[in-house]
């Protein structure tokens, strides 16, 4: 077959002037049936690099040169067989016109023209590998003829993402964006990977339309694409195989067959569902998982940054099996379905040891499960400096924590970060010459060099009992997880008076309220005024997302209506808000920081405690002495642009 005659295009192209008998190499060219083309004198159309991937070009010794109408001109230093020509025709979407080029010229052309795209791809994988400045991704994508795509602007499509299995997407670093008219738009870190495109074409049965994404974007967005919603739908599809025309009514809790539930809880689909749920909770930084049975559905919610968010739930038919699976993992009684139960287990998620505290509660539609997620390595990267203290409060806290004796109290509602703050203080004062012992329920964070005791009230190891034993262990510093009763409070105060530094927590609205709470428990005011050194009230406020944060326009009248007079708040407002983006799950917030009301018990406050004055009078006296309330601290953070005024009003009590 005469390829030159058969594939010769009509008209003139940029290579036509170089096709002439006078050029060197006609003898070799004739051996391969192609006219000779000196690549060193040709300007290659770089847009065609997206037609023939580099791996294919180097393997088969072919260089794309130009496109003229439906004809793509290529050069090679060998005789191309029909199979290679057929592949190139499919890739190019048109007819192939072949020319011969010398091997050294072909090597130089391959290196020069594919070099820019390959260099950008390598730098996207490893930024340190690049040298000098590279053009931005959009410019690189334009040069190689593939449109760039900002993955942060796209929300995963549940019907499209599962077309590519998770492990395949991770292996080839690709994400399915859209599928229309038998064509799959595929975001690729390496758009020249023909093996990836062919494999995905075989898997999906769709033609592949590649778009370019960076390696960083792929890593950041991969979990959002292969989220729990997509995974759970895939698993549920395997677990539930409905028979057409047949439906089953939901059975009441007392009608459930225990043997059936036990068998179902060990099935691969149930195990994968629970594992997927736990993994996703850790990845989105959830502090709690709520699995709640409804009349005909199961509700699944994660508490992220202190706010419950709905997640795609597992099928209602799997609810009892999921509950049983979690019970088995937590070493609960799987046969007991009438009484509340508590348990815990530990799992390794993404290479991290995570503790899960489980609470099971019977409800009208079945058992509700709440799982507290405790990352034992969560203290890494945090310190008292990053906690949220204002300068004066941090100085006073450090002074109290470095004292040889006395009592330090952190107060606030459940989940406000009290224990975390105390652990950071313990870590800062932890030295070989100091014996630190804690009694907590449970041990949330593990710190090297600290003796930690887990309270177990069911066997008599309460906070009070543990504290008595600790006092016989020659401690310098003691931490009590929570003061819940008079017995614990009395022992803690006496320990602080006898040369020990005592840390503990309470549940009150503000710092001054902790003082009156201890007095109400039965602690004598004269003992409390002598032992108490420092009280801090704490809240956690959500931080505005760094990716979608923007300036918020609020008039002075609106501002006054929200916060009232600002005489006690320093700074000029620089208000911001989060627009919502995939990085923050469209909430406008990402992460939290602490707001701390720091009350130092000086001589004036000590006198007020001895006089049994109300908490509000103690608070007013502390404010006159320079203490900043939770609301004041929060508004300052809002005026600095860290959070919103609405968030501060939500989490802080009124002054």
XYZ file of C-alpha atoms in Angstrom:
655
model
C 0.000 0.000 0.000
C 1.387 3.403 -0.995
C 0.773 5.424 2.186
C 1.987 8.647 0.576
C -0.462 8.440 -2.306
C -3.344 7.204 -0.170
C -2.935 9.706 2.652
C -1.706 12.747 0.707
C -3.880 15.751 1.734
C -5.289 18.287 -0.612
C -3.974 21.807 -0.426
C -0.793 23.074 1.178
C 0.524 22.661 4.705
C 3.481 24.157 6.547
C 5.588 21.068 5.687
C 4.881 21.134 1.926
C 7.841 23.343 1.065
C 10.224 20.830 2.618
C 9.006 17.826 0.624
C 11.432 17.866 -2.281
C 13.748 15.375 -3.997
C 16.737 17.641 -3.384
C 16.687 16.984 0.379
C 19.157 14.464 1.810
C 18.099 11.007 2.814
C 15.761 10.047 -0.033
C 17.247 6.554 -0.255
C 16.407 5.687 3.357
C 13.047 7.398 3.062
C 12.132 5.292 0.072
C 12.872 2.142 2.043
C 10.048 3.104 4.402
C 7.686 4.352 1.678
C 7.664 7.857 3.234
C 9.015 11.148 1.828
C 11.907 12.645 3.744
C 11.273 15.506 6.214
C 14.062 17.364 8.078
C 12.564 17.890 11.537
C 15.333 20.320 12.504
C 13.816 22.849 10.082
C 10.171 22.288 11.076
C 8.135 24.185 13.663
C 5.948 21.599 15.350
C 2.339 22.421 16.173
C 2.484 21.833 19.957
C -1.295 21.508 20.187
C -0.896 18.064 18.605
C 1.026 16.803 21.642
C -2.359 16.021 23.159
C -3.150 13.789 20.166
C -0.160 11.451 20.458
C 0.971 10.929 24.087
C 4.704 10.989 24.741
C 4.825 7.391 25.970
C 3.229 6.235 22.705
C 5.409 8.543 20.611
C 8.658 7.301 22.139
C 7.638 3.649 22.067
C 6.703 3.714 18.378
C 9.195 6.373 17.257
C 6.669 8.894 15.955
C 6.444 12.695 16.210
C 3.193 14.612 15.489
C 3.914 17.691 13.385
C 0.855 19.461 12.035
C -2.866 19.171 11.339
C -4.357 20.196 7.991
C -8.099 19.726 7.943
C -8.785 16.131 8.896
C -5.211 15.031 8.181
C -2.514 14.854 10.861
C 1.097 14.873 9.676
C 3.621 12.782 11.626
C 7.298 11.856 11.241
C 9.038 8.594 12.108
C 12.417 6.944 11.649
C 10.965 3.475 11.105
C 8.294 1.693 9.091
C 5.015 2.001 11.022
C 2.822 -1.086 10.916
C -0.902 -0.967 10.307
C -1.769 -1.495 13.995
C 0.197 1.597 15.047
C -1.351 3.627 12.239
C -4.814 2.485 13.307
C -4.191 3.596 16.902
C -2.912 6.979 15.746
C -5.942 7.416 13.506
C -8.212 6.748 16.468
C -6.275 9.129 18.693
C -6.135 11.874 16.082
C -9.701 11.476 14.895
C -8.611 11.707 11.283
C -6.213 10.482 8.581
C -2.472 10.069 9.213
C 0.152 11.326 6.724
C 3.614 9.842 7.414
C 7.099 11.245 6.669
C 10.551 9.928 7.354
C 13.050 11.734 9.616
C 16.573 10.847 10.726
C 16.802 9.194 14.175
C 18.877 11.988 15.738
C 16.445 14.633 14.466
C 13.491 12.625 15.761
C 15.098 12.252 19.210
C 15.783 15.984 19.356
C 12.215 16.827 18.320
C 10.705 14.455 20.886
C 12.858 15.889 23.662
C 12.270 19.512 22.728
C 8.538 19.418 22.122
C 7.383 16.992 24.802
C 9.832 18.457 27.300
C 7.707 21.391 28.436
C 4.647 19.267 29.114
C 6.676 16.557 30.832
C 8.506 19.113 32.986
C 5.230 20.624 34.106
C 3.781 17.207 34.936
C 6.865 16.263 36.982
C 6.760 19.563 38.819
C 3.062 19.082 39.542
C 3.930 15.737 41.150
C 6.905 17.170 43.025
C 7.284 20.968 43.094
C 10.840 20.637 44.357
C 11.828 18.837 41.176
C 11.357 21.882 38.982
C 14.056 24.413 38.317
C 13.448 28.026 37.532
C 10.016 29.482 37.017
C 7.359 27.622 35.089
C 4.311 29.193 33.491
C 1.033 28.820 35.394
C -0.975 25.604 34.800
C -3.495 27.343 32.553
C -0.726 28.471 30.195
C 0.836 25.000 30.142
C -2.535 23.434 29.404
C -3.078 25.867 26.556
C 0.310 24.989 25.053
C -0.338 21.251 25.022
C -3.858 21.613 23.670
C -5.764 20.300 26.718
C -8.051 22.668 28.625
C -7.125 23.226 32.283
C -9.664 22.565 35.029
C -9.879 24.022 38.545
C -11.185 21.059 40.548
C -12.179 23.344 43.438
C -14.948 24.793 41.267
C -16.615 21.433 40.634
C -18.946 19.503 42.901
C -18.681 15.717 42.475
C -21.585 14.152 40.565
C -22.707 11.014 42.469
C -23.814 9.258 39.283
C -20.527 9.934 37.469
C -17.778 9.492 40.068
C -18.447 5.752 40.669
C -17.913 5.039 36.962
C -14.227 4.777 37.880
C -13.447 2.559 40.894
C -11.658 4.343 43.719
C -8.433 2.336 43.455
C -8.258 2.918 39.681
C -8.749 6.658 40.137
C -6.000 6.763 42.761
C -3.616 4.646 40.666
C -3.935 6.795 37.547
C -4.623 10.067 39.414
C -7.810 10.806 37.514
C -11.294 12.031 38.471
C -14.518 11.663 36.502
C -16.083 15.100 35.999
C -19.056 14.622 33.659
C -20.553 12.091 31.258
C -22.598 13.272 28.267
C -23.400 11.640 24.939
C -21.081 8.658 25.457
C -18.198 10.978 26.325
C -16.503 11.071 29.752
C -14.753 14.265 30.801
C -11.744 13.084 32.774
C -9.507 15.285 34.944
C -5.967 13.914 34.674
C -2.716 14.884 36.352
C -0.868 13.219 33.446
C -3.013 13.661 30.323
C -0.390 11.801 28.247
C -1.002 8.517 30.052
C -2.566 6.554 27.204
C -2.658 3.407 29.321
C -4.894 5.165 31.847
C -7.193 6.480 29.132
C -7.459 3.068 27.464
C -8.142 1.262 30.750
C -10.832 3.729 31.757
C -12.329 3.518 28.271
C -12.559 -0.255 28.707
C -14.064 0.088 32.204
C -16.654 2.725 31.362
C -17.307 2.050 27.683
C -17.124 5.817 27.111
C -14.855 7.942 24.963
C -12.361 9.895 27.064
C -12.099 13.687 26.902
C -9.090 14.637 29.065
C -8.774 17.902 30.971
C -5.710 18.966 32.916
C -5.560 19.261 36.720
C -2.645 19.805 39.080
C -1.371 17.143 41.440
C -2.120 19.379 44.447
C -5.735 19.880 43.356
C -6.121 16.149 42.800
C -4.838 15.340 46.302
C -7.012 17.994 47.931
C -10.199 17.013 46.113
C -9.869 13.229 45.864
C -11.644 12.594 49.178
C -14.425 15.004 48.252
C -15.056 13.044 45.049
C -14.799 9.634 46.687
C -16.656 10.727 49.801
C -18.761 8.650 52.115
C -21.881 9.391 50.053
C -20.445 7.865 46.905
C -18.856 4.947 48.725
C -21.927 4.117 50.784
C -24.136 4.069 47.698
C -21.700 1.689 46.019
C -21.629 -0.603 49.077
C -25.380 -0.448 49.548
C -25.861 -1.443 45.947
C -23.876 -4.596 46.641
C -25.648 -5.322 49.931
C -29.208 -4.800 48.753
C -30.370 -6.720 45.720
C -34.129 -6.094 45.598
C -36.400 -8.502 43.807
C -38.788 -6.721 41.394
C -42.377 -6.683 42.631
C -41.518 -7.673 46.216
C -41.206 -5.318 49.207
C -40.881 -5.986 52.910
C -42.422 -3.973 55.738
C -40.024 -2.782 58.429
C -40.203 -4.994 61.500
C -40.592 -3.544 64.987
C -37.559 -3.774 67.282
C -38.952 -6.646 69.359
C -39.466 -8.741 66.212
C -35.817 -8.777 65.151
C -34.149 -12.170 64.899
C -30.878 -11.985 66.875
C -29.225 -14.781 64.901
C -30.102 -13.009 61.671
C -28.645 -9.730 62.938
C -25.485 -11.440 64.160
C -24.970 -13.063 60.785
C -25.658 -9.810 58.938
C -23.280 -7.804 61.154
C -20.399 -9.957 59.971
C -21.138 -9.564 56.275
C -18.574 -7.800 54.132
C -21.026 -5.059 53.133
C -21.813 -4.153 56.756
C -18.149 -4.207 57.745
C -17.221 -2.009 54.767
C -20.088 0.377 55.539
C -18.979 0.856 59.151
C -15.321 1.186 58.156
C -16.207 3.712 55.457
C -18.319 5.689 57.937
C -15.525 5.847 60.520
C -12.883 6.739 57.948
C -14.974 9.511 56.452
C -15.690 10.939 59.913
C -11.970 11.144 60.646
C -11.183 12.683 57.248
C -13.749 15.502 57.667
C -12.592 16.135 61.273
C -15.895 15.067 62.836
C -15.970 14.956 66.640
C -19.148 12.862 66.862
C -21.090 10.412 64.686
C -24.871 10.106 65.149
C -26.634 7.027 63.727
C -30.357 7.433 64.381
C -33.247 5.159 63.363
C -36.397 6.825 62.041
C -39.733 5.249 61.100
C -38.602 4.177 57.615
C -35.092 5.567 57.258
C -31.775 5.842 59.051
C -30.354 9.282 59.782
C -26.599 9.837 59.749
C -25.093 13.082 61.042
C -21.535 14.192 61.760
C -20.658 16.973 64.187
C -18.020 19.025 62.375
C -16.643 22.184 63.977
C -19.340 21.931 66.635
C -22.298 21.814 64.226
C -24.241 18.702 63.177
C -24.250 18.101 59.419
C -26.316 15.538 57.560
C -24.493 12.836 55.620
C -25.728 10.314 53.108
C -27.206 7.541 55.304
C -26.888 3.786 54.870
C -30.040 1.900 53.832
C -32.607 1.397 56.592
C -32.444 -2.358 56.013
C -28.823 -2.304 57.216
C -29.442 -0.312 60.418
C -29.695 -3.194 62.885
C -26.718 -4.981 61.348
C -24.649 -1.769 61.565
C -25.616 -1.303 65.228
C -24.672 -4.906 65.956
C -21.344 -4.514 64.178
C -20.502 -1.441 66.282
C -21.587 -3.264 69.447
C -19.290 -6.163 68.643
C -16.377 -3.769 68.043
C -17.131 -1.980 71.347
C -17.486 -5.223 73.341
C -21.104 -4.489 74.264
C -23.820 -7.062 74.912
C -25.322 -7.579 71.470
C -28.380 -9.326 72.950
C -29.264 -6.404 75.249
C -31.481 -4.010 73.322
C -33.570 -2.496 76.135
C -30.931 -0.704 78.205
C -28.356 1.970 77.347
C -24.796 0.711 76.945
C -21.380 2.316 76.676
C -18.225 0.989 75.081
C -15.123 1.951 73.194
C -12.685 0.645 70.618
C -9.519 1.749 68.881
C -8.828 1.662 65.153
C -6.066 2.760 62.815
C -7.334 5.249 60.255
C -4.989 6.595 57.577
C -2.019 5.561 59.704
C -3.329 7.282 62.868
C -4.506 5.602 66.069
C -8.053 6.815 66.738
C -10.144 6.061 69.838
C -13.907 5.778 69.445
C -16.217 6.100 72.488
C -19.606 4.537 71.803
C -22.968 5.195 73.460
C -26.006 3.065 72.585
C -29.506 4.278 73.505
C -32.820 2.429 72.860
C -35.440 4.566 71.072
C -38.908 3.937 69.713
C -37.607 2.876 66.283
C -34.523 0.991 67.403
C -31.136 1.676 68.924
C -29.411 5.001 68.407
C -25.611 5.068 68.309
C -23.416 8.083 69.076
C -19.668 7.691 68.572
C -17.189 10.228 69.954
C -14.062 10.417 67.778
C -10.874 10.955 69.778
C -7.642 11.469 67.890
C -4.858 10.566 70.312
C -2.394 12.626 68.256
C -4.618 15.713 68.067
C -2.341 17.713 70.380
C 0.453 17.690 67.804
C 1.097 21.168 66.502
C -0.872 22.868 69.290
C 0.435 24.761 72.305
C -0.742 27.339 74.820
C 0.447 30.036 72.399
C -1.979 28.831 69.715
C -4.845 28.143 72.108
C -6.598 31.512 71.975
C -5.532 33.352 75.135
C -5.087 37.093 74.848
C -1.644 38.248 75.979
C -2.519 39.094 79.578
C -4.611 35.965 80.111
C -1.850 33.716 78.735
C 0.728 35.297 81.033
C -1.524 34.811 84.074
C -2.311 31.206 83.103
C 1.368 30.348 82.725
C 2.141 31.972 86.067
C -0.548 29.913 87.790
C 0.523 26.686 86.019
C 4.138 27.164 87.115
C 3.217 27.704 90.785
C 4.146 24.919 93.237
C 0.600 24.538 94.543
C -2.958 25.755 94.063
C -5.958 24.888 91.899
C -6.634 25.787 88.245
C -10.133 25.303 86.836
C -11.237 25.230 83.184
C -14.975 25.635 82.717
C -17.411 25.411 79.830
C -19.999 23.144 78.218
C -19.288 19.665 76.869
C -17.093 19.780 73.778
C -15.667 23.245 74.424
C -12.063 22.028 74.552
C -11.502 22.227 78.330
C -9.558 18.968 78.615
C -7.473 19.806 75.543
C -6.415 23.106 77.114
C -5.419 21.393 80.359
C -3.461 18.722 78.490
C -1.518 21.429 76.664
C -0.700 23.060 80.008
C 0.462 19.698 81.396
C 2.611 19.092 78.341
C 4.277 22.482 78.799
C 5.179 21.913 82.465
C 6.065 18.225 81.999
C 9.689 17.758 83.110
C 11.686 14.799 84.456
C 11.750 16.376 87.931
C 7.952 16.608 88.197
C 5.568 13.727 88.913
C 2.303 14.342 87.038
C -0.673 12.018 87.548
C -4.105 12.324 85.922
C -7.409 10.580 86.579
C -9.787 11.058 83.664
C -12.755 9.379 81.991
C -11.554 8.317 79.479
C -7.874 8.873 78.620
C -8.300 11.099 75.565
C -4.703 12.086 74.857
C -1.522 10.166 75.562
C 1.453 12.240 76.724
C 4.852 10.675 77.277
C 6.076 10.995 80.870
C 2.639 11.494 82.451
C 0.913 8.805 84.530
C -2.692 8.558 83.367
C -5.458 6.681 85.171
C -8.807 5.896 83.548
C -11.762 6.252 85.940
C -14.058 3.205 86.050
C -17.059 3.969 88.273
C -18.580 0.523 87.617
C -15.804 -1.079 89.693
C -15.543 1.716 92.256
C -12.697 3.678 90.644
C -14.391 7.089 90.759
C -12.639 10.451 90.517
C -12.673 10.728 94.316
C -11.310 7.201 94.848
C -8.638 7.713 92.217
C -7.667 11.055 93.727
C -7.186 9.497 97.175
C -4.871 6.880 95.702
C -2.964 9.457 93.657
C -2.194 11.474 96.804
C -0.267 8.435 98.084
C 1.814 8.355 94.857
C 3.984 11.389 95.741
C 2.553 13.637 92.993
C 3.594 17.194 92.218
C 0.793 17.872 89.742
C -2.663 16.273 89.646
C -5.298 16.528 86.943
C -8.885 15.488 87.673
C -11.060 14.998 84.611
C -14.082 16.695 86.174
C -15.283 17.802 89.604
C -18.767 16.306 89.777
C -19.547 16.080 93.489
C -18.643 17.374 96.931
C -16.321 14.477 97.721
C -14.123 15.117 94.686
C -14.206 18.897 95.237
C -13.216 18.558 98.899
C -10.253 16.283 98.170
C -9.096 18.527 95.296
C -9.169 21.665 97.456
C -7.308 19.966 100.309
C -4.708 18.634 97.849
C -4.159 22.168 96.525
C -3.725 23.435 100.090
C -1.179 20.737 100.983
C 1.419 21.512 98.337
C 0.003 20.051 95.117
C -0.879 21.796 91.864
C -4.368 20.630 90.863
C -6.007 20.984 87.430
C -9.677 20.175 86.822
C -12.824 21.123 84.885
C -16.385 22.208 85.661
C -19.554 22.847 83.665
C -20.516 26.522 84.091
C -21.305 29.376 81.723
C -18.447 31.674 82.724
C -15.364 31.826 84.922
C -17.030 33.469 87.918
C -19.759 30.835 87.845
C -17.182 28.134 88.661
C -16.514 29.778 92.012
C -20.144 29.787 93.126
C -20.613 26.241 91.765
C -17.873 24.912 94.055
C -19.372 26.768 97.005
C -22.802 25.319 96.173
C -21.226 21.833 96.201
C -20.245 22.425 99.832
C -16.675 23.728 99.630
C -16.062 26.297 102.355
C -15.425 29.770 100.886
C -12.367 30.363 103.079
C -10.788 27.143 101.789
C -11.647 27.978 98.184
C -10.265 31.516 98.392
C -6.968 30.127 99.711
C -6.587 27.307 97.165
C -7.997 28.662 93.880
C -5.451 30.457 91.698
C -6.958 30.707 88.225
C -10.274 30.056 86.441
C -10.748 30.109 82.655
C -14.029 29.819 80.766
C -13.690 28.478 77.237
C -15.691 28.226 74.032
C -14.779 27.094 70.519
C -15.672 29.349 67.580
C -15.543 28.357 63.931
C -12.835 29.938 61.796
C -13.710 31.519 58.427
C -12.530 29.322 55.556
C -9.213 30.540 54.162
C -10.171 29.572 50.595
C -13.544 31.329 50.308
C -13.252 34.088 52.927
C -14.285 37.514 51.686
C -15.011 40.976 53.021
C -18.399 41.381 54.699
C -20.234 44.674 54.314
C -22.096 45.620 57.508
C -23.307 49.128 58.239
C -22.573 50.815 61.570
C -26.268 50.676 62.483
C -26.452 46.943 61.752
C -23.263 46.407 63.714
C -24.644 48.315 66.675
C -27.851 46.324 66.521
C -25.921 43.054 66.668
C -23.314 43.786 69.328
C -24.485 46.956 71.077
C -21.961 49.521 72.361
C -18.370 48.648 71.537
C -16.698 50.618 74.322
C -15.232 47.427 75.815
C -13.974 46.050 72.504
C -10.669 47.188 71.043
C -9.850 47.497 67.376
C -11.394 48.757 64.153
C -13.821 46.288 62.557
C -12.465 44.312 59.600
C -15.409 42.005 59.116
C -15.242 38.939 56.895
C -17.449 36.016 55.966
C -17.120 32.700 54.159
C -18.832 32.395 50.786
C -18.832 28.589 50.956
C -16.719 26.268 48.816
C -15.965 22.536 48.483
C -12.976 22.868 50.823
C -15.273 23.844 53.723
C -18.231 21.738 52.520
C -20.007 25.001 51.630
C -20.319 26.106 55.270
C -17.973 29.088 55.007
C -16.023 27.810 58.030
C -13.056 25.479 58.390
C -11.573 24.597 61.768
C -12.084 26.189 65.171
C -10.151 28.267 67.675
C -10.619 28.880 71.400
C -12.160 31.907 73.086
C -10.953 32.171 76.681
C -12.165 34.284 79.593
C -9.255 34.371 82.049
C -9.977 35.136 85.722
C -6.998 35.388 88.074
C -7.845 34.999 91.764
C -5.948 37.908 93.311
C -6.455 39.414 96.754
C -9.541 41.376 95.685
C -11.267 38.360 94.130
C -10.218 36.192 97.090
C -11.923 38.615 99.471
C -15.115 38.500 97.411
C -15.067 34.679 97.504
C -14.705 34.673 101.291
C -17.623 37.104 101.511
C -19.836 34.724 99.435
C -20.766 37.439 96.927
C -22.771 36.370 93.821
C -21.004 35.370 90.621
C -22.115 38.476 88.707
C -20.420 40.753 91.269
C -17.201 38.743 91.022
C -17.395 39.039 87.239
C -17.908 42.818 87.322
C -14.962 43.233 89.689
C -12.737 41.151 87.414
C -13.774 43.175 84.334
C -12.939 46.406 86.165
C -9.521 44.907 86.864
C -8.956 44.184 83.147
C -10.532 40.765 82.529
C -12.062 40.295 79.079
C -15.287 38.326 78.940
C -15.972 35.610 76.374
C -18.153 38.017 74.384
C -15.438 40.703 74.383
C -12.733 38.273 73.281
C -15.021 36.851 70.605
C -15.945 40.227 69.132
C -12.277 41.186 68.937
C -11.641 37.999 66.936
C -14.585 38.846 64.668
C -13.270 42.374 64.125
C -9.892 40.860 63.195
C -11.616 38.835 60.460
C -11.075 35.386 62.021
C -14.775 34.598 62.421
C -18.192 36.195 62.052
C -20.228 38.183 64.548
C -23.066 35.695 64.157
C -20.743 32.860 65.194
C -19.651 34.781 68.301
C -23.241 35.516 69.291
C -23.999 31.804 68.865
C -21.255 30.432 71.105
C -20.784 33.070 73.828
C -23.130 34.067 76.695
C -24.351 37.630 77.076
C -22.379 39.873 79.420
